[in-house]
Coordinates of C-alpha atoms and ligand atoms in Angstrom, one line a residue:
M1 CA 118.4 112.9 -21.1
T2 CA 118.2 109.2 -20.2
I3 CA 120.1 108.2 -23.2
G4 CA 122.7 111.0 -22.8
G5 CA 123.2 110.0 -19.2
V6 CA 123.7 106.3 -20.0
R7 CA 126.2 107.4 -22.6
L8 CA 128.1 109.6 -20.1
L9 CA 128.5 106.7 -17.7
T10 CA 129.4 104.4 -20.5
T11 CA 132.1 106.8 -21.4
V12 CA 133.4 106.8 -17.9
I13 CA 133.4 103.0 -17.7
L14 CA 135.1 102.6 -21.1
A15 CA 137.7 105.1 -20.1
L16 CA 138.3 103.2 -16.9
V17 CA 138.8 100.0 -18.8
G18 CA 140.8 101.5 -21.6
S19 CA 142.9 103.9 -19.6
G20 CA 145.7 101.5 -18.9
V21 CA 145.1 102.3 -15.2
A22 CA 144.0 99.0 -13.9
P23 CA 140.7 99.4 -11.9
A24 CA 141.3 98.4 -8.3
A25 CA 141.7 94.7 -8.3
P26 CA 139.0 92.9 -6.2
A27 CA 141.7 91.3 -4.1
T28 CA 139.6 90.8 -1.1
P29 CA 136.6 88.5 -1.3
A30 CA 133.2 90.3 -1.4
A31 CA 132.4 88.9 2.0
A32 CA 134.9 91.4 3.5
A33 CA 132.8 94.3 2.3
V34 CA 129.7 95.4 4.1
S35 CA 126.7 93.5 2.7
L36 CA 124.1 95.2 0.5
A37 CA 121.6 93.7 2.9
S38 CA 122.8 95.7 5.8
V39 CA 121.4 99.2 4.9
V40 CA 119.0 101.1 7.2
P41 CA 116.4 102.0 6.2
A42 CA 116.0 98.7 4.2
P43 CA 116.0 99.4 0.5
V44 CA 113.1 98.4 -1.8
T45 CA 115.4 95.8 -3.6
A46 CA 119.1 94.9 -3.1
T47 CA 120.6 92.4 -5.5
P48 CA 124.2 91.4 -4.7
A49 CA 126.6 90.5 -7.5
T50 CA 128.6 87.6 -6.0
G51 CA 132.3 88.0 -6.1
V52 CA 132.2 91.6 -7.3
T53 CA 133.8 94.4 -5.3
Y54 CA 134.6 98.0 -6.1
R55 CA 137.6 99.5 -4.3
V56 CA 137.9 103.2 -3.7
T57 CA 141.5 104.2 -4.3
A58 CA 143.7 107.2 -4.5
A59 CA 142.8 107.4 -8.2
T60 CA 139.0 107.5 -7.5
A61 CA 137.2 110.6 -8.8
I62 CA 133.6 111.5 -8.4
Y63 CA 131.8 112.3 -11.7
T64 CA 128.8 114.5 -11.6
E65 CA 125.9 115.3 -13.8
P66 CA 127.1 118.1 -16.1
G67 CA 125.6 121.5 -15.4
S68 CA 123.9 120.7 -12.1
P69 CA 125.2 122.7 -9.1
A70 CA 122.9 120.7 -6.8
V71 CA 124.5 117.4 -7.9
A72 CA 128.0 119.0 -7.6
D73 CA 127.0 119.9 -4.0
V74 CA 125.9 116.4 -3.2
A75 CA 129.2 115.1 -4.7
G76 CA 131.1 117.6 -2.7
Q77 CA 129.6 116.3 0.5
L78 CA 130.5 112.7 -0.4
A79 CA 134.0 113.8 -1.3
A80 CA 134.4 115.6 2.0
I81 CA 133.5 112.5 3.9
L82 CA 135.8 110.3 1.8
R83 CA 138.7 112.7 1.9
R84 CA 138.8 112.9 5.7
S85 CA 138.9 109.2 6.3
T86 CA 140.7 107.9 3.2
G87 CA 143.1 110.7 2.8
Y88 CA 142.6 110.4 -1.0
P89 CA 142.2 113.5 -3.2
M90 CA 138.7 112.6 -4.4
P91 CA 138.3 115.2 -7.1
V92 CA 134.8 116.1 -8.1
V93 CA 134.6 116.3 -11.9
D94 CA 132.0 117.0 -14.4
A95 CA 131.0 113.6 -16.0
S96 CA 131.6 115.1 -19.5
S97 CA 135.2 115.8 -18.7
P98 CA 137.6 113.6 -20.7
T99 CA 140.1 112.0 -18.3
P100 CA 138.4 109.7 -15.9
T101 CA 140.5 107.0 -14.3
D102 CA 138.5 105.4 -11.6
G103 CA 135.1 106.6 -10.6
I104 CA 131.9 107.1 -8.6
A105 CA 129.3 108.7 -10.8
L106 CA 126.3 110.7 -9.6
L107 CA 123.9 111.1 -12.6
L108 CA 120.4 112.5 -13.2
S109 CA 119.7 110.0 -15.9
G110 CA 119.1 106.3 -16.3
A111 CA 117.1 105.8 -13.1
P112 CA 113.8 104.0 -13.4
A113 CA 110.8 106.4 -13.2
S114 CA 109.5 104.2 -10.4
V115 CA 112.1 105.7 -8.0
G116 CA 110.3 109.0 -8.1
N117 CA 111.8 112.3 -6.8
E118 CA 113.6 110.9 -3.8
G119 CA 114.6 107.4 -4.9
Y120 CA 117.7 106.2 -6.7
Q121 CA 119.4 103.2 -8.3
L122 CA 122.9 102.3 -7.1
D123 CA 125.1 100.0 -9.3
V124 CA 128.4 98.7 -8.0
T125 CA 130.7 96.9 -10.4
T126 CA 134.5 96.3 -10.2
A127 CA 135.0 99.3 -12.4
S128 CA 132.6 101.9 -11.0
I129 CA 129.9 103.0 -8.7
A130 CA 126.9 104.7 -10.4
V131 CA 124.2 106.4 -8.5
R132 CA 121.3 107.4 -10.7
A133 CA 118.2 109.4 -9.8
N134 CA 115.6 111.6 -11.3
Q135 CA 116.3 114.5 -8.9
P136 CA 119.3 115.6 -6.8
A137 CA 117.3 114.5 -3.7
G138 CA 117.5 110.9 -4.9
L139 CA 121.3 111.2 -5.4
F140 CA 121.6 112.5 -1.9
A141 CA 119.6 109.4 -0.7
G142 CA 121.8 107.1 -2.8
V143 CA 124.9 108.7 -1.3
Q144 CA 123.6 108.0 2.2
T145 CA 123.3 104.3 1.2
L146 CA 126.8 104.3 -0.3
R147 CA 128.2 105.6 3.0
Q148 CA 126.6 102.6 4.8
L149 CA 128.1 100.2 2.3
L150 CA 131.7 101.5 3.0
P151 CA 133.5 100.3 6.2
P152 CA 132.4 102.2 9.4
T153 CA 135.8 103.9 9.5
V154 CA 134.7 105.9 6.4
E155 CA 132.9 108.2 8.9
S156 CA 136.2 108.9 10.8
A157 CA 137.5 112.5 11.0
T158 CA 141.0 111.3 10.6
V159 CA 142.8 109.2 8.0
Q160 CA 142.2 105.4 8.4
P161 CA 144.0 102.5 6.7
G162 CA 141.1 101.0 4.5
P163 CA 140.8 99.1 2.3
W164 CA 137.7 100.9 1.1
E165 CA 135.6 98.2 -0.6
V166 CA 132.0 98.2 -1.6
A167 CA 130.2 95.0 -2.4
G168 CA 129.0 94.6 -5.9
G169 CA 125.3 94.6 -7.0
R170 CA 122.3 96.8 -7.5
I171 CA 120.0 98.6 -5.1
V172 CA 116.8 100.2 -6.4
D173 CA 115.1 102.3 -3.8
H174 CA 112.5 104.9 -3.0
P175 CA 110.5 106.0 0.0
R176 CA 107.1 104.6 1.1
F177 CA 106.0 108.0 2.7
A178 CA 106.6 111.6 1.7
H179 CA 107.0 112.8 5.3
R180 CA 109.8 111.2 7.3
G181 CA 110.3 113.6 10.2
A182 CA 112.2 114.3 13.4
M183 CA 111.1 117.0 15.8
L184 CA 113.3 118.9 18.2
D185 CA 111.8 120.8 21.1
V186 CA 114.2 123.7 21.4
A187 CA 111.7 125.5 23.7
R188 CA 111.9 123.5 26.9
H189 CA 115.7 123.5 26.7
F190 CA 117.3 125.7 24.1
L191 CA 119.6 123.8 21.7
P192 CA 122.3 125.9 20.0
V193 CA 122.7 126.1 16.2
A194 CA 125.6 123.6 16.2
V195 CA 123.5 121.0 17.9
V196 CA 120.7 121.4 15.5
K197 CA 123.1 121.1 12.5
R198 CA 124.7 118.0 14.0
Y199 CA 121.2 116.4 14.4
I200 CA 120.4 117.3 10.8
D201 CA 123.5 115.4 9.7
E202 CA 122.5 112.4 11.9
I203 CA 118.9 112.2 10.7
A204 CA 119.7 112.7 7.0
L205 CA 122.0 109.6 7.1
Y206 CA 118.7 107.7 7.7
K207 CA 116.9 109.5 4.9
V208 CA 114.7 111.6 7.2
N209 CA 113.6 114.5 5.2
R210 CA 111.7 116.8 7.6
L211 CA 113.0 118.6 10.7
H212 CA 110.1 120.0 12.7
L213 CA 111.4 122.7 15.1
H214 CA 109.1 123.3 18.2
L215 CA 110.1 127.0 18.5
S216 CA 107.9 128.2 21.3
D217 CA 106.3 126.9 24.4
D218 CA 105.4 128.1 27.9
Q219 CA 109.1 128.0 29.0
G220 CA 110.7 129.8 26.1
W221 CA 110.4 131.6 22.7
R222 CA 113.3 130.7 20.5
I223 CA 113.1 132.7 17.2
A224 CA 113.7 136.4 16.9
V225 CA 110.6 138.2 15.6
N226 CA 111.3 141.8 14.5
S227 CA 107.8 143.1 15.0
W228 CA 107.6 141.7 18.5
P229 CA 111.2 141.8 19.8
N230 CA 110.4 141.0 23.4
L231 CA 109.3 137.5 22.4
A232 CA 112.9 136.3 22.0
V233 CA 114.8 138.8 24.1
Y234 CA 112.5 138.3 27.2
G235 CA 110.4 135.3 26.4
G236 CA 113.6 133.4 25.3
S237 CA 115.6 134.3 28.4
T238 CA 115.0 131.2 30.4
Q239 CA 114.1 127.5 30.1
V240 CA 113.0 124.4 32.1
G241 CA 114.9 124.5 35.4
G242 CA 115.7 128.2 35.0
G243 CA 118.8 128.3 32.8
T244 CA 119.5 131.3 30.5
G245 CA 117.6 129.8 27.6
G246 CA 118.4 131.4 24.2
Y247 CA 117.0 132.0 20.8
Y248 CA 118.0 132.0 17.1
T249 CA 118.4 135.3 15.4
Q250 CA 116.7 135.3 12.0
D251 CA 120.2 134.9 10.3
E252 CA 121.0 131.9 12.4
Y253 CA 117.6 130.4 11.6
R254 CA 118.2 131.0 7.9
Q255 CA 121.6 129.1 8.4
I256 CA 119.7 126.2 9.9
V257 CA 117.2 126.1 7.0
A258 CA 120.0 126.3 4.4
Y259 CA 122.1 123.6 6.2
A260 CA 119.0 121.4 6.2
A261 CA 118.1 122.1 2.6
A262 CA 121.6 121.1 1.5
R263 CA 120.9 117.7 3.1
Y264 CA 117.4 117.5 1.5
V265 CA 115.7 118.1 4.9
M266 CA 112.8 120.6 4.9
V267 CA 112.4 122.6 8.1
V268 CA 108.8 122.7 9.5
P269 CA 108.7 125.5 12.1
E270 CA 106.2 125.4 14.9
I271 CA 104.8 128.2 16.9
D272 CA 102.4 126.5 19.3
M273 CA 99.1 128.2 19.9
P274 CA 96.6 129.0 21.5
G275 CA 98.0 127.0 24.5
H276 CA 101.7 126.6 25.4
T277 CA 102.1 130.3 25.1
N278 CA 103.2 131.5 28.5
A279 CA 106.5 132.8 27.2
A280 CA 104.7 135.1 24.7
L281 CA 102.1 136.2 27.3
A282 CA 104.9 137.0 29.7
S283 CA 106.6 139.1 27.0
Y284 CA 103.6 141.3 26.2
A285 CA 101.0 142.2 28.8
E286 CA 98.6 143.4 26.1
L287 CA 98.2 139.8 24.7
N288 CA 96.5 138.7 28.0
C289 CA 92.8 139.0 28.3
D290 CA 93.3 140.8 31.7
G291 CA 96.2 142.9 30.4
V292 CA 98.5 141.5 33.1
A293 CA 101.7 139.6 32.0
P294 CA 102.3 136.4 33.9
K295 CA 105.8 135.6 35.1
L296 CA 108.2 133.6 33.0
Y297 CA 107.8 129.8 33.6
T298 CA 110.5 127.2 34.2
G299 CA 108.4 124.2 35.3
T300 CA 107.1 121.3 33.2
K301 CA 103.3 121.5 33.6
V302 CA 101.2 121.8 30.4
G303 CA 97.8 123.2 29.6
F304 CA 97.7 126.4 31.8
S305 CA 98.2 129.1 29.2
S306 CA 96.1 130.5 26.4
L307 CA 96.2 133.4 23.9
C308 CA 93.2 135.7 24.4
V309 CA 90.8 134.5 21.7
S310 CA 88.4 137.5 22.1
K311 CA 91.1 140.2 21.5
E312 CA 91.7 141.4 18.0
L313 CA 95.3 142.1 18.9
T314 CA 95.8 138.3 19.2
Y315 CA 95.2 137.9 15.4
T316 CA 97.4 140.9 14.6
F317 CA 100.1 139.2 16.7
I318 CA 99.9 135.8 15.0
D319 CA 99.6 137.4 11.6
Q320 CA 102.8 139.3 12.1
V321 CA 104.7 136.4 13.8
L322 CA 103.6 133.9 11.2
G323 CA 104.3 136.4 8.4
E324 CA 107.9 136.7 9.5
L325 CA 108.2 132.9 9.9
A326 CA 106.7 132.3 6.5
A327 CA 109.3 134.6 5.0
L328 CA 112.0 132.5 6.6
T329 CA 110.4 129.2 5.4
P330 CA 111.0 127.9 1.9
G331 CA 108.9 124.9 2.6
P332 CA 105.1 124.8 2.3
Y333 CA 104.2 124.2 6.0
L334 CA 103.8 126.2 9.2
H335 CA 103.0 124.1 12.2
I336 CA 100.7 126.0 14.6
G337 CA 100.6 123.4 17.4
G338 CA 97.1 123.4 18.9
D339 CA 97.8 120.7 21.4
E340 CA 96.6 120.6 25.1
A341 CA 94.7 123.8 24.9
S342 CA 93.0 122.9 28.2
S343 CA 92.7 126.6 29.2
T344 CA 90.7 127.4 26.1
T345 CA 87.0 126.5 25.7
A346 CA 86.0 124.3 22.8
A347 CA 84.2 127.1 21.2
D348 CA 87.1 129.5 21.6
Y349 CA 89.5 126.9 20.3
A350 CA 87.4 126.5 17.1
T351 CA 87.1 130.3 16.7
F352 CA 90.9 130.6 17.1
M353 CA 91.9 127.8 14.8
N354 CA 89.6 129.0 12.1
R355 CA 91.3 132.4 12.1
A356 CA 94.8 130.9 12.5
Q357 CA 94.3 128.6 9.5
Q358 CA 93.1 131.6 7.4
I359 CA 96.1 133.6 8.5
V360 CA 98.6 130.8 7.5
A361 CA 96.8 130.5 4.2
G362 CA 97.2 134.2 3.7
H363 CA 100.9 133.8 4.0
G364 CA 100.9 131.2 1.3
K365 CA 101.5 128.2 3.6
S366 CA 99.6 125.1 4.7
V367 CA 98.9 124.3 8.3
V368 CA 100.2 121.4 10.3
G369 CA 98.7 121.0 13.7
W370 CA 98.8 118.4 16.5
H371 CA 95.7 116.2 16.0
D372 CA 93.7 118.2 18.5
I373 CA 93.2 120.6 15.6
V374 CA 90.5 118.2 14.1
N375 CA 88.3 119.4 17.0
A376 CA 88.0 122.6 15.0
P377 CA 86.8 122.9 11.4
V378 CA 89.9 122.3 9.3
L379 CA 90.9 123.5 5.8
P380 CA 91.3 120.7 3.3
S381 CA 95.1 121.5 3.2
T382 CA 95.6 121.2 6.9
V383 CA 97.7 118.2 8.1
A384 CA 97.0 116.7 11.5
Q385 CA 99.9 115.1 13.5
Y386 CA 98.6 112.2 15.6
W387 CA 100.3 112.0 19.0
G388 CA 97.8 109.8 20.9
T389 CA 98.5 106.4 22.5
T390 CA 95.5 104.5 21.3
T391 CA 94.9 102.8 17.9
S392 CA 91.5 104.4 17.4
H393 CA 90.5 108.0 17.4
A394 CA 87.1 108.8 16.0
A395 CA 87.7 112.5 15.2
V396 CA 91.0 111.8 13.5
A397 CA 89.5 108.9 11.5
A398 CA 86.6 111.2 10.5
A399 CA 89.1 113.9 9.4
A400 CA 91.0 111.3 7.4
G401 CA 87.7 110.2 5.8
N402 CA 87.3 113.8 4.7
G403 CA 90.7 113.8 3.0
I404 CA 92.8 115.3 5.7
K405 CA 96.4 113.9 5.7
I406 CA 97.8 112.5 8.9
I407 CA 101.4 112.4 10.2
M408 CA 101.8 109.5 12.5
S409 CA 103.6 110.2 15.8
P410 CA 102.0 107.8 18.3
A411 CA 103.4 108.8 21.6
N412 CA 103.9 105.3 22.9
R413 CA 105.9 104.3 19.7
S414 CA 107.6 107.3 18.3
Y415 CA 108.2 109.7 21.2
L416 CA 112.0 109.8 21.6
D417 CA 111.6 111.5 25.1
M418 CA 110.0 108.4 26.5
K419 CA 112.4 106.3 28.7
Y420 CA 113.6 103.0 27.2
N421 CA 112.9 101.3 30.5
S422 CA 112.7 102.1 34.2
R423 CA 116.4 102.6 34.5
T424 CA 116.7 105.2 31.7
R425 CA 118.1 108.3 33.4
L426 CA 116.6 110.8 31.0
G427 CA 113.1 111.2 29.7
Q428 CA 109.4 110.8 30.7
R429 CA 107.1 107.9 31.2
W430 CA 103.6 109.1 30.7
A431 CA 103.2 107.3 27.3
G432 CA 105.0 104.2 28.6
F433 CA 108.5 102.8 28.1
I434 CA 109.6 102.5 24.5
E435 CA 112.3 99.9 23.8
V436 CA 113.7 99.6 20.3
Q437 CA 111.3 96.9 19.4
D438 CA 108.3 99.0 20.5
A439 CA 109.6 101.9 18.3
Y440 CA 109.9 99.6 15.3
G441 CA 106.9 97.2 15.8
W442 CA 104.0 99.0 14.2
D443 CA 102.8 99.9 10.8
P444 CA 102.1 103.6 10.1
G445 CA 99.8 102.7 7.3
A446 CA 97.6 100.5 9.4
Y447 CA 98.0 101.6 13.0
L448 CA 95.1 103.9 13.5
S449 CA 91.7 102.5 12.6
G450 CA 90.1 104.4 9.7
V451 CA 93.4 106.0 8.8
G452 CA 94.8 103.9 5.9
E453 CA 98.0 104.1 3.9
T454 CA 96.7 106.8 1.5
S455 CA 95.7 109.1 4.4
V456 CA 99.1 108.9 6.0
L457 CA 101.6 111.6 4.9
G458 CA 104.3 109.9 6.9
V459 CA 105.8 109.4 10.3
E460 CA 107.6 111.6 12.8
A461 CA 109.7 111.0 15.9
P462 CA 109.4 114.0 18.3
L463 CA 112.0 114.7 20.9
W464 CA 110.5 116.8 23.8
T465 CA 113.2 118.3 25.9
E466 CA 111.9 118.8 29.5
T467 CA 114.7 116.4 30.6
I468 CA 117.0 116.8 27.6
E469 CA 119.8 119.4 27.8
T470 CA 122.8 118.5 25.7
L471 CA 123.7 116.9 22.4
A472 CA 124.7 113.8 24.2
D473 CA 121.2 113.6 25.7
V474 CA 119.6 114.2 22.3
E475 CA 121.7 111.4 20.8
Y476 CA 121.1 108.9 23.6
M477 CA 117.3 109.2 23.2
A478 CA 117.3 109.3 19.4
F479 CA 119.7 106.4 18.8
P480 CA 118.7 103.7 18.1
R481 CA 115.0 104.6 18.0
L482 CA 115.2 107.4 15.4
P483 CA 116.5 105.0 12.7
A484 CA 113.6 102.6 13.6
I485 CA 111.1 105.3 12.9
A486 CA 113.0 106.4 9.8
E487 CA 112.8 102.8 8.4
L488 CA 109.0 102.8 9.0
G489 CA 108.8 105.9 7.0
W490 CA 111.1 104.9 4.1
S491 CA 111.0 101.1 3.6
P492 CA 108.2 99.1 2.0
A493 CA 106.0 97.3 4.5
S494 CA 107.1 94.0 2.9
T495 CA 110.6 94.5 4.3
H496 CA 109.3 94.9 7.9
D497 CA 111.1 92.2 9.9
W498 CA 112.4 92.7 13.5
T499 CA 115.1 90.0 13.2
S500 CA 116.6 91.6 10.1
F501 CA 116.1 95.1 11.5
Q502 CA 117.9 94.5 14.8
Q503 CA 120.8 92.9 12.9
R504 CA 121.1 95.8 10.5
L505 CA 120.7 98.3 13.3
G506 CA 123.5 96.5 15.2
A507 CA 125.7 97.0 12.2
Q508 CA 125.2 100.8 12.6
G509 CA 126.8 100.7 16.1
P510 CA 130.4 100.7 14.9
R511 CA 129.5 103.7 12.7
W512 CA 128.0 105.6 15.6
R513 CA 131.1 104.8 17.6
V514 CA 133.3 106.3 14.9
M515 CA 131.0 109.3 14.6
G516 CA 131.0 109.9 18.3
I517 CA 127.2 109.4 18.6
N518 CA 126.2 108.7 22.1
Y519 CA 123.7 105.8 21.7
Y520 CA 121.7 103.5 24.0
H521 CA 123.2 99.9 23.9
S522 CA 119.8 98.2 23.9
T523 CA 120.1 94.5 24.8
Q524 CA 117.4 93.8 22.1
V525 CA 120.0 94.6 19.4
S526 CA 122.8 92.4 18.1
W527 CA 125.8 94.8 18.4
P528 CA 129.0 93.6 16.8
T529 CA 131.8 93.1 19.4
G530 CA 133.4 96.3 20.4
S531 CA 130.6 98.6 19.4
Ligands
LIG1 C1 102.9 116.2 25.4 S1 102.6 115.7 22.7 C2 103.1 117.4 24.7 C3 104.3 118.2 25.0 C4 105.2 117.6 26.0 C5 105.2 116.1 25.8 C6 106.1 115.4 26.7 C7 102.2 117.1 22.6 C8 101.6 117.5 21.4 N1 102.3 117.9 23.7 O1 103.9 119.5 25.4 O2 106.4 118.1 25.9 O3 103.9 115.6 26.0 O4 106.3 114.1 26.4

């Protein structure tokens, strides 16, 4: 396969050279192209080829690994971006087809084994661009890098003048951690499907590969459950501040999952339990220990609700809800929350979590829980998501010592709902202000004592939405901190350097401007003039 792949690309390059169609002349010096050293997240290695530039022209085609619909789909996404802004036809052609003139190749061969399933090798010469990977996910990641190597106007929805040059050289790249997540709380304020899709596009550009959806809380239930229809219809009918709320039908939810999958983002759905359940308890009186349904809740307090641990119906309920959710979820994880269960006794919490983990296992999935879950006995497959604000936590360290994997989301570093500073209009401040340098300035593999690199599944940046209502709000809180967390998840620790990062981050500003992303112009970042 490797040899075949090399031969394919050689054929493409030879055809380019021998076709009589001159490859785009590197008329502009390489310095005019975006530097290989400007990518976010920082690649493992980037080796520039001085004086070498590839130019995308009207003759450029995208060559794909023969016989792989997944690769053709990644190529189609790249072609769509390039067509909109360059106005060029950008045909997507099977790499075995005979008439290449000028090309970008996406190939499942010739990549070093060291780049694994999500990494890639990107080679830019005057004649061609070749992205090579072992899996389509790696090609998708390589394409995200290539987008960043093109001028910011490549992201435009209308045709721009160019020239469309890419600096020559080689990037070899793969992720540090498997889990690079973003979380959207669609419970406190409901976010429509279009907003979720747009956020998926935005996070995927920074090689984030998990979208955790917080689908239920005291203020709203956001996913239709056929066996318990009032959850969405009634429990989803309001939100913080008393708006009309909303929920995803199962078809809409499937659309989100498919849209994410096409961008190599796995959706991790969360139904928070046993606390944060007022919307469910309000929807079905029989779920309450006293049989009385509370009112719907539109405030922002936490810790006042609990499922009834002693009722057998509670376990029928979660079995049916999680069963439907498991059927909608191609990925291996169901998140069952478990945070701030302050209205549940410690003994009840342990009883409940024991049953809940068995139920999830019964549906063929593994549990993710907020780190409070380590206060209960945990299954070996359970993953704990650390959301504390301290750098030591005895119970989490003990769980890690027993082989439990940890997702790092320290609230004072990675919470996108924290204000940047006292003047930030949106957000909360309970975990402190988080400027860009605070979001970037920690090491997920060495942050929590007793939780070393090998215990860390990855990082996640949660966005709670008590104060967040619109796409513009989401973007303002996520940019530029989300790319900071994404870099901690992807890039080797050896590349960690604030000076380099804030310059590379600044170079993203013109892209965000072209894409219409509403971002916070932190004074800590060197934004190019006009961005
Ligand atoms: C704590 S962090 C919560 C959420 C809130 C968030 C606000 C966690 C697991 N629970 O219920 O929305 O703070 O920042």
